[in-house]
Amino acid sequence: MRCPANPLGWCKLVRMQIQRHKILLGVTGGIAAYKSADLVRRLREREFDVRVVMTSGACEFVTPLTFQALSGNLVHRDLFDEQAESAMGHIQLARWADYVLVAPATADFMAKLAGGRADDLLTTLCLATTAPLILAPSMNKQMWRNVATSNNLRLLLSRGVRVIGPVEGDQACGDKGEGRMTEPADIAEVMHRWVGRGCLSGLSVLVTAGPTQEALDPVRYLSNHSSGKMGYAVAAAAADAGATVKLVSGPTSLATPFGVERFSAVSALDMHRCVMENILGSNIFIGAAAVADYSPAEPAEKKIKKSSDGISISLHKTRDILADVASLKSRPFTVGFAAETENVETYARSKLSSKGIDLIAANDVSKSDRGFESNDNELYLYWKGGSKVLGLGPKIQVARKFIDVIADLYHEKYPA
Ligand code: PMT
């Protein structure tokens, strides 16, 4: 079977794009600079041509010789190096790059970039290039959280700079928290997907995420514990896999993932409407939102006054977005989630068949280290004739593996 929204076919698209992409890797002066040596190796394994530019701070951590040996190219360090300029001048270098990746990107480097400074070779190249600019930040967690860094990040994102990470974990200073540079293998993987070799290249994906809020009166609502983290991770992973991604989100405080188009919805009814308005042309639908099953039948127009006897509220069933998408005439490959507290497989499989979907990802929300609000999750995947467990890990990592399974099943159902 061939998917109508993907007439070219995935394999053809992937084959057409196999070529050596050129990455200019900027290394700035942070403790994670030593990891960038491994990053060079990982990028070369993925068929990238790599040239390295080091700041003077980076040279305090790792020798240029290390990068020269690993990249197979002279390392560039100085804006005023006559020898290097005669070999490949800085403007030529800026033109050479298909991508400029700065890893690690320190807080200071981000500040310089946000301010448009060009006082060394790397900042000058960043200003002079027209290639997409990607940063893998690395810094202490307080520095990452500092409002100055957040403002710089926002400014850079608004200019189209892409950011990979940082991730949570142990830090060189002894702290634990968000600020570690994303692991080199993961950065190489994201780069690989961004250059169009991703498993969802050429496909459109619609994801729902977060909770819904069902108004009781103008000041109160019924909702649930969904933070949106899982759905946002799925949207980010789908975009990293080369898909065009739309995200219909309930109320959350999360930033829209890079490359994802976001639509906001508040109630289950809003979310249903927004999904139906955007579903046309989607190849894949992933319902990760915790949509309220019930909504107050008649929300009060004015604030409900306290009553000593208590009150009773009449609820009506909301429309099932997932089931409605699955029953569309020209339906996308439809994926649902199941939040369960017991009998995970039985309940998940029953939703798989009652909602008529292709794949369901169940999570055990009775455990506090996964599911709702947590940064980690474990998913039990079920489809007709198969199952797979995606072990406990950060939601973005689980989401990437989930996307790989979705891509495999999609391409099996719609071979090129
Ligand atoms: O947001 P986080 O804090 O990261 O938490 C992630 C999560 C636990 C919310 C997520 O992993 C998850 O399990 N989402 C689905 C939660 C849910 O509503 O499960 P359910 O078993 O009640 O619903 C089954 C499926 O039907 C879901 O895909 C849901 O989106 C969909 N549904 C439900 C009701 C409805 N009216 N419309 C729907 O589309």
Coordinates of C-alpha atoms and ligand atoms in Angstrom, one line a residue:
M1 CA 0.0 0.0 0.0
R2 CA 1.3 3.5 -0.8
C3 CA 0.4 6.4 1.5
P4 CA -1.5 9.1 -0.5
A5 CA 0.2 11.9 1.4
N6 CA 3.7 10.5 0.6
P7 CA 3.6 9.7 -3.1
L8 CA 7.4 9.8 -3.5
G9 CA 8.0 7.2 -0.9
W10 CA 10.4 7.4 2.0
C11 CA 13.2 5.2 0.7
K12 CA 13.5 7.3 -2.4
L13 CA 13.8 10.5 -0.5
V14 CA 16.4 9.1 1.8
R15 CA 18.5 7.7 -1.1
M16 CA 18.4 11.1 -2.9
Q17 CA 19.9 12.9 0.0
I18 CA 22.9 10.7 0.8
Q19 CA 25.9 13.1 0.4
R20 CA 28.7 14.4 2.6
H21 CA 27.5 17.4 4.6
K22 CA 30.1 19.8 5.8
I23 CA 30.1 20.8 9.5
L24 CA 32.1 23.5 11.0
L25 CA 32.5 22.5 14.6
G26 CA 33.1 25.4 17.0
V27 CA 34.6 24.4 20.4
T28 CA 34.4 27.0 23.2
G29 CA 36.1 26.9 26.6
G30 CA 34.0 24.7 28.8
I31 CA 34.8 21.5 30.6
A32 CA 32.7 19.6 28.1
A33 CA 35.3 20.5 25.4
Y34 CA 36.9 17.1 25.9
K35 CA 33.7 15.5 24.8
S36 CA 33.8 17.4 21.5
A37 CA 36.8 15.2 20.5
D38 CA 34.4 12.2 20.6
L39 CA 31.8 14.3 18.8
V40 CA 34.2 14.8 15.9
R41 CA 34.6 11.0 15.7
R42 CA 30.8 10.4 15.9
L43 CA 30.1 13.0 13.2
R44 CA 32.7 11.5 10.9
E45 CA 31.1 8.1 11.5
R46 CA 27.9 9.6 10.1
E47 CA 29.7 10.7 7.0
F48 CA 30.0 14.4 7.9
D49 CA 33.1 16.3 6.7
V50 CA 34.3 18.1 9.9
R51 CA 36.5 21.2 10.3
V52 CA 37.2 22.5 13.8
V53 CA 37.4 26.0 15.1
M54 CA 38.6 26.4 18.7
T55 CA 38.4 29.5 20.9
S56 CA 41.5 30.3 23.1
G57 CA 39.4 29.1 26.1
A58 CA 38.9 25.7 24.4
C59 CA 42.6 25.3 23.9
E60 CA 43.0 25.5 27.7
F61 CA 41.0 22.3 28.0
V62 CA 42.0 20.2 24.9
T63 CA 44.9 20.6 22.5
P64 CA 44.2 21.5 18.9
L65 CA 46.3 18.6 17.9
T66 CA 43.6 16.2 19.2
F67 CA 41.0 17.8 17.0
Q68 CA 43.4 17.9 14.0
A69 CA 44.1 14.2 14.4
L70 CA 40.4 13.3 14.7
S71 CA 39.0 15.6 12.0
G72 CA 41.9 15.0 9.6
N73 CA 42.0 18.8 9.0
L74 CA 44.0 21.7 10.3
V75 CA 42.3 23.3 13.3
H76 CA 41.4 27.0 13.0
R77 CA 42.0 29.2 16.0
D78 CA 43.0 32.7 15.2
L79 CA 41.4 35.4 13.2
F80 CA 44.8 36.9 12.4
D81 CA 46.7 33.7 11.5
E82 CA 48.4 34.5 8.2
Q83 CA 49.1 30.8 7.5
A84 CA 45.6 29.7 8.2
E85 CA 44.1 32.6 6.3
S86 CA 46.2 31.8 3.2
A87 CA 45.1 28.1 3.4
M88 CA 41.4 28.9 3.9
G89 CA 40.4 32.4 4.9
H90 CA 37.7 33.0 7.5
I91 CA 35.1 34.1 5.0
Q92 CA 35.9 31.0 2.8
L93 CA 35.5 28.9 5.9
A94 CA 32.1 30.5 6.7
R95 CA 31.0 29.8 3.1
W96 CA 32.4 26.2 3.2
A97 CA 30.1 25.1 6.0
D98 CA 26.7 23.6 5.4
Y99 CA 26.1 23.7 9.2
V100 CA 27.9 25.5 12.0
L101 CA 27.7 23.5 15.2
V102 CA 29.1 25.0 18.4
A103 CA 29.6 22.3 21.1
P104 CA 30.1 23.0 23.9
A105 CA 28.5 26.5 23.7
T106 CA 29.3 28.3 27.0
A107 CA 27.1 31.0 28.6
D108 CA 29.7 33.6 27.6
F109 CA 29.7 32.4 23.9
M110 CA 25.9 32.6 23.8
A111 CA 26.0 36.1 25.3
K112 CA 28.5 37.2 22.6
L113 CA 26.5 35.6 19.9
A114 CA 23.3 37.3 21.1
G115 CA 25.1 40.6 21.2
G116 CA 26.4 40.2 17.6
R117 CA 30.1 40.3 18.7
A118 CA 32.8 39.4 16.3
D119 CA 36.0 39.6 18.4
D120 CA 37.5 36.2 17.7
L121 CA 37.5 33.7 14.8
L122 CA 34.4 31.7 15.9
T123 CA 32.1 34.6 16.6
T124 CA 33.2 36.2 13.3
L125 CA 32.4 33.0 11.4
C126 CA 29.0 32.8 13.1
L127 CA 28.2 36.3 11.9
A128 CA 29.7 35.7 8.4
T129 CA 28.0 32.4 7.6
T130 CA 24.6 31.8 6.1
A131 CA 24.6 28.2 7.2
P132 CA 22.2 27.1 9.9
L133 CA 23.7 27.6 13.4
I134 CA 23.3 25.0 16.0
L135 CA 24.4 25.2 19.7
A136 CA 24.9 22.5 22.2
P137 CA 25.0 24.5 25.5
S138 CA 27.0 23.4 28.4
M139 CA 27.3 25.2 31.8
N140 CA 26.5 25.1 35.5
K141 CA 22.8 24.7 36.2
Q142 CA 22.5 28.2 37.9
M143 CA 24.2 29.8 34.9
W144 CA 21.7 28.0 32.5
R145 CA 18.8 29.1 34.6
N146 CA 20.1 32.7 35.0
V147 CA 17.7 35.2 33.4
A148 CA 20.5 36.7 31.4
T149 CA 21.2 33.3 29.7
S150 CA 17.5 32.7 29.2
N151 CA 17.1 36.1 27.5
N152 CA 20.1 35.4 25.3
L153 CA 18.7 31.9 24.4
R154 CA 15.3 33.4 23.6
L155 CA 16.9 36.0 21.3
L156 CA 19.0 33.4 19.6
L157 CA 16.0 31.0 19.1
S158 CA 14.0 33.9 17.6
R159 CA 16.8 34.4 15.1
G160 CA 16.5 30.8 14.0
V161 CA 19.4 29.4 15.9
R162 CA 18.8 25.7 16.8
V163 CA 19.7 24.4 20.2
I164 CA 20.4 20.8 21.2
G165 CA 20.1 20.2 25.0
P166 CA 21.4 20.8 27.5
V167 CA 20.5 17.7 29.5
E168 CA 20.1 17.0 33.2
G169 CA 22.8 15.1 35.2
D170 CA 25.9 15.3 37.3
Q171 CA 28.0 18.5 36.6
A172 CA 31.7 18.9 36.8
C173 CA 31.3 21.4 39.6
G174 CA 29.6 18.7 41.8
D175 CA 26.0 20.1 41.2
K176 CA 23.3 18.0 39.7
G177 CA 20.8 19.5 37.3
E178 CA 20.2 20.8 33.8
G179 CA 23.2 22.2 32.0
R180 CA 25.3 19.2 30.9
M181 CA 26.1 19.1 27.2
T182 CA 24.1 16.5 25.3
E183 CA 26.1 13.4 24.8
P184 CA 28.2 13.4 21.5
A185 CA 26.4 10.3 20.1
D186 CA 23.0 12.1 20.6
I187 CA 24.2 15.3 19.0
A188 CA 25.5 13.4 16.0
E189 CA 22.2 11.6 15.8
V190 CA 20.2 14.8 15.9
M191 CA 22.5 16.3 13.2
H192 CA 22.1 13.2 11.1
R193 CA 18.3 13.5 11.3
W194 CA 18.3 17.2 10.6
V195 CA 20.1 16.8 7.4
G196 CA 17.2 14.9 6.0
R197 CA 18.2 11.3 6.6
G198 CA 15.6 11.0 9.3
C199 CA 13.2 8.1 9.4
L200 CA 10.2 10.5 9.0
S201 CA 11.6 12.7 6.2
G202 CA 8.9 14.0 4.0
L203 CA 6.1 13.1 6.4
S204 CA 3.6 15.3 8.3
V205 CA 2.9 14.5 11.9
L206 CA 0.2 15.9 14.2
V207 CA 0.8 15.4 17.9
T208 CA -1.4 16.3 20.9
A209 CA 0.1 17.0 24.3
G210 CA -0.7 18.2 27.8
P211 CA -3.9 18.3 29.8
T212 CA -7.2 19.9 29.0
Q213 CA -9.1 22.2 31.3
E214 CA -12.9 21.8 31.6
A215 CA -14.5 24.9 33.1
L216 CA -16.9 24.5 36.0
D217 CA -17.4 28.3 36.3
P218 CA -15.3 31.3 35.3
V219 CA -12.7 30.6 38.0
R220 CA -12.6 26.8 38.4
Y221 CA -11.9 23.9 36.1
L222 CA -11.4 20.1 36.1
S223 CA -8.1 18.9 34.8
N224 CA -5.3 16.3 35.4
H225 CA -1.6 16.0 36.1
S226 CA -0.2 16.1 32.6
S227 CA 2.7 18.5 32.2
G228 CA 2.9 18.0 28.4
K229 CA 6.5 16.8 28.7
M230 CA 5.9 13.5 27.0
G231 CA 3.9 14.9 24.1
Y232 CA 6.4 17.7 23.6
A233 CA 9.3 15.2 23.5
V234 CA 7.4 13.2 20.9
A235 CA 6.9 16.3 18.8
A236 CA 10.6 17.2 19.1
A237 CA 11.7 13.7 18.3
A238 CA 9.4 13.6 15.2
A239 CA 10.8 17.0 14.0
D240 CA 14.4 15.7 14.6
A241 CA 13.4 12.6 12.5
G242 CA 12.7 15.0 9.6
A243 CA 8.9 15.3 9.8
T244 CA 6.9 18.5 9.5
V245 CA 5.3 18.6 12.9
K246 CA 2.2 20.3 14.2
L247 CA 1.6 20.2 18.0
V248 CA -1.9 20.8 19.4
S249 CA -1.2 21.6 23.1
G250 CA -3.3 21.9 26.2
P251 CA -2.2 24.5 28.8
T252 CA 1.5 23.9 29.7
S253 CA 4.5 26.1 30.5
L254 CA 6.8 24.3 28.1
A255 CA 8.7 26.0 25.2
T256 CA 7.7 24.9 21.7
P257 CA 10.3 22.5 20.4
F258 CA 12.5 23.7 17.6
G259 CA 10.9 23.3 14.1
V260 CA 7.4 22.5 15.5
E261 CA 4.3 24.5 14.8
R262 CA 2.2 24.8 17.9
F263 CA -1.5 25.4 18.3
S264 CA -3.1 26.1 21.7
A265 CA -6.2 24.5 23.0
V266 CA -7.8 24.7 26.5
S267 CA -10.7 22.3 26.7
A268 CA -11.3 18.9 25.2
L269 CA -13.8 20.5 22.8
D270 CA -11.1 23.1 21.7
M271 CA -8.6 20.3 21.2
H272 CA -11.0 18.3 19.2
R273 CA -11.8 21.2 16.9
C274 CA -8.1 22.2 16.5
V275 CA -7.1 18.6 15.6
M276 CA -9.9 18.3 13.1
E277 CA -8.9 21.6 11.5
N278 CA -5.3 20.5 11.1
I279 CA -5.5 16.8 10.4
L280 CA -5.9 17.0 6.7
G281 CA -2.6 16.0 5.0
S282 CA -1.1 14.4 8.2
N283 CA 0.5 11.0 7.6
I284 CA 0.7 10.2 11.3
F285 CA -1.4 11.3 14.3
I286 CA 0.0 10.8 17.8
G287 CA -2.5 11.5 20.7
A288 CA -0.3 12.0 23.8
A289 CA -2.6 14.5 25.4
A290 CA -4.4 13.6 28.6
V291 CA -7.8 14.7 27.3
A292 CA -10.5 14.9 29.9
D293 CA -13.1 12.1 29.5
Y294 CA -15.8 14.2 31.1
S295 CA -16.7 17.9 31.1
P296 CA -19.2 19.8 33.1
A297 CA -22.5 19.6 31.2
E298 CA -23.4 23.2 32.0
P299 CA -20.5 25.4 33.2
A300 CA -21.9 28.2 35.4
E301 CA -21.7 31.7 34.0
K302 CA -20.9 33.2 37.4
K303 CA -18.7 31.9 40.2
I304 CA -20.4 29.0 42.0
K305 CA -21.1 30.1 45.6
K306 CA -20.1 27.9 48.5
S307 CA -22.8 25.7 49.9
S308 CA -22.7 24.0 53.3
D309 CA -24.4 20.9 51.8
G310 CA -21.8 20.4 49.1
I311 CA -22.8 20.6 45.4
S312 CA -23.2 18.0 42.7
I313 CA -22.0 18.6 39.1
S314 CA -23.4 16.9 36.1
L315 CA -20.7 15.8 33.7
H316 CA -21.1 14.8 30.1
K317 CA -18.7 12.6 28.0
T318 CA -16.3 14.5 25.8
R319 CA -15.8 13.5 22.2
D320 CA -12.9 11.0 21.7
I321 CA -10.3 12.8 19.5
L322 CA -8.3 9.7 18.9
A323 CA -11.2 7.5 17.9
D324 CA -12.6 10.3 15.7
V325 CA -9.2 10.6 13.9
A326 CA -9.0 6.8 13.4
S327 CA -12.5 6.7 11.9
L328 CA -11.7 9.5 9.3
K329 CA -12.2 8.3 5.7
S330 CA -8.6 9.3 4.7
R331 CA -7.1 8.5 8.0
P332 CA -3.5 8.9 9.1
F333 CA -1.5 6.2 10.8
T334 CA -3.0 6.6 14.2
V335 CA -1.1 6.3 17.5
G336 CA -2.6 6.6 21.0
F337 CA -1.4 6.6 24.5
A338 CA -2.9 4.9 27.5
A339 CA -2.4 6.1 31.0
E340 CA -3.0 3.1 33.2
T341 CA -2.6 2.2 36.9
E342 CA -3.2 -1.6 36.6
N343 CA -3.6 -4.3 34.1
V344 CA -1.6 -2.3 31.7
E345 CA -1.5 -4.7 28.7
T346 CA -5.2 -5.7 29.0
Y347 CA -6.5 -2.2 29.2
A348 CA -4.1 -0.8 26.5
R349 CA -4.9 -3.6 24.0
S350 CA -8.6 -3.0 24.7
K351 CA -8.2 0.7 23.8
L352 CA -6.1 -0.3 20.7
S353 CA -9.1 -2.2 19.3
S354 CA -12.0 -0.1 20.7
K355 CA -10.6 3.1 19.2
G356 CA -9.5 1.4 16.0
I357 CA -5.9 2.7 16.1
D358 CA -2.6 1.3 14.7
L359 CA -0.4 1.5 17.8
I360 CA -0.8 2.3 21.5
A361 CA 1.8 3.4 24.0
A362 CA 0.9 2.6 27.5
N363 CA 2.5 4.0 30.6
D364 CA 2.1 3.1 34.2
V365 CA 1.0 6.3 35.9
S366 CA 0.7 4.8 39.3
K367 CA 4.5 5.2 39.7
S368 CA 6.0 8.5 40.7
D369 CA 9.3 8.1 38.8
R370 CA 7.5 8.0 35.4
G371 CA 4.3 9.1 33.6
F372 CA 2.6 12.3 34.7
E373 CA 4.9 15.3 35.4
S374 CA 8.1 13.2 35.7
N375 CA 11.1 13.8 33.4
D376 CA 11.4 10.1 32.7
N377 CA 9.0 7.5 31.3
E378 CA 8.7 3.9 30.3
L379 CA 6.4 2.9 27.5
Y380 CA 4.8 -0.4 26.7
L381 CA 4.0 -0.5 23.0
Y382 CA 1.2 -2.7 21.6
W383 CA 0.0 -3.2 18.0
K384 CA -1.8 -5.9 16.2
G385 CA 0.7 -8.8 16.2
G386 CA 3.4 -7.1 18.2
S387 CA 4.7 -5.4 21.3
K388 CA 7.8 -3.8 22.6
V389 CA 9.0 -2.2 25.9
L390 CA 10.9 1.1 25.8
G391 CA 12.7 1.1 29.1
L392 CA 12.8 3.9 31.7
G393 CA 14.8 6.9 30.6
P394 CA 14.5 10.7 29.9
K395 CA 11.3 11.4 27.9
I396 CA 13.3 12.7 24.9
Q397 CA 15.3 9.5 24.6
V398 CA 12.2 7.3 25.0
A399 CA 10.4 9.6 22.4
R400 CA 13.2 9.0 19.9
K401 CA 12.9 5.3 20.2
F402 CA 9.1 5.5 20.0
I403 CA 9.4 7.5 16.8
D404 CA 11.7 4.8 15.3
V405 CA 9.1 2.2 16.1
I406 CA 6.3 4.4 14.6
A407 CA 8.4 4.9 11.5
D408 CA 9.1 1.2 11.0
L409 CA 5.4 0.3 11.4
Y410 CA 4.3 3.2 9.1
H411 CA 6.7 2.2 6.4
E412 CA 5.6 -1.4 6.7
K413 CA 2.0 -0.4 6.3
Y414 CA 2.8 2.1 3.5
P415 CA 5.8 0.7 1.6
A416 CA 7.5 3.1 -0.8
Ligands
PMT1 O1 2.2 15.1 30.0 P1 3.2 14.4 30.9 O2 3.3 14.9 32.3 O3 4.6 14.2 30.3 O4 2.6 12.9 31.1 C1 2.5 12.1 30.0 C2 1.2 11.3 29.9 C3 1.1 10.3 31.1 C4 0.0 12.3 30.0 C5 1.2 10.6 28.6 O5 2.3 9.7 28.5 C6 -0.1 9.8 28.4 O6 -0.3 8.7 28.8 N1 -1.1 10.4 27.7 C7 -2.4 9.9 27.5 C8 -3.2 10.1 28.7 C9 -4.7 9.6 28.6 O7 -5.5 10.4 28.4 O8 -4.8 8.3 28.5 P2 -6.3 7.6 28.3 O9 -6.0 6.2 28.6 O10 -7.3 8.3 29.2 O11 -6.7 7.9 26.9 C10 -6.3 7.0 25.8 C11 -6.1 7.8 24.5 O12 -7.3 8.4 24.1 C12 -5.0 8.9 24.6 O13 -4.2 8.8 23.5 C13 -5.8 10.2 24.7 O14 -5.1 11.3 24.1 C14 -7.0 9.8 23.9 N2 -8.3 10.5 24.2 C15 -8.9 10.3 25.4 C16 -10.1 11.0 25.7 C17 -10.6 11.8 24.7 N3 -11.8 12.5 24.9 N4 -10.0 12.0 23.5 C18 -8.8 11.4 23.3 O15 -8.3 11.5 22.2

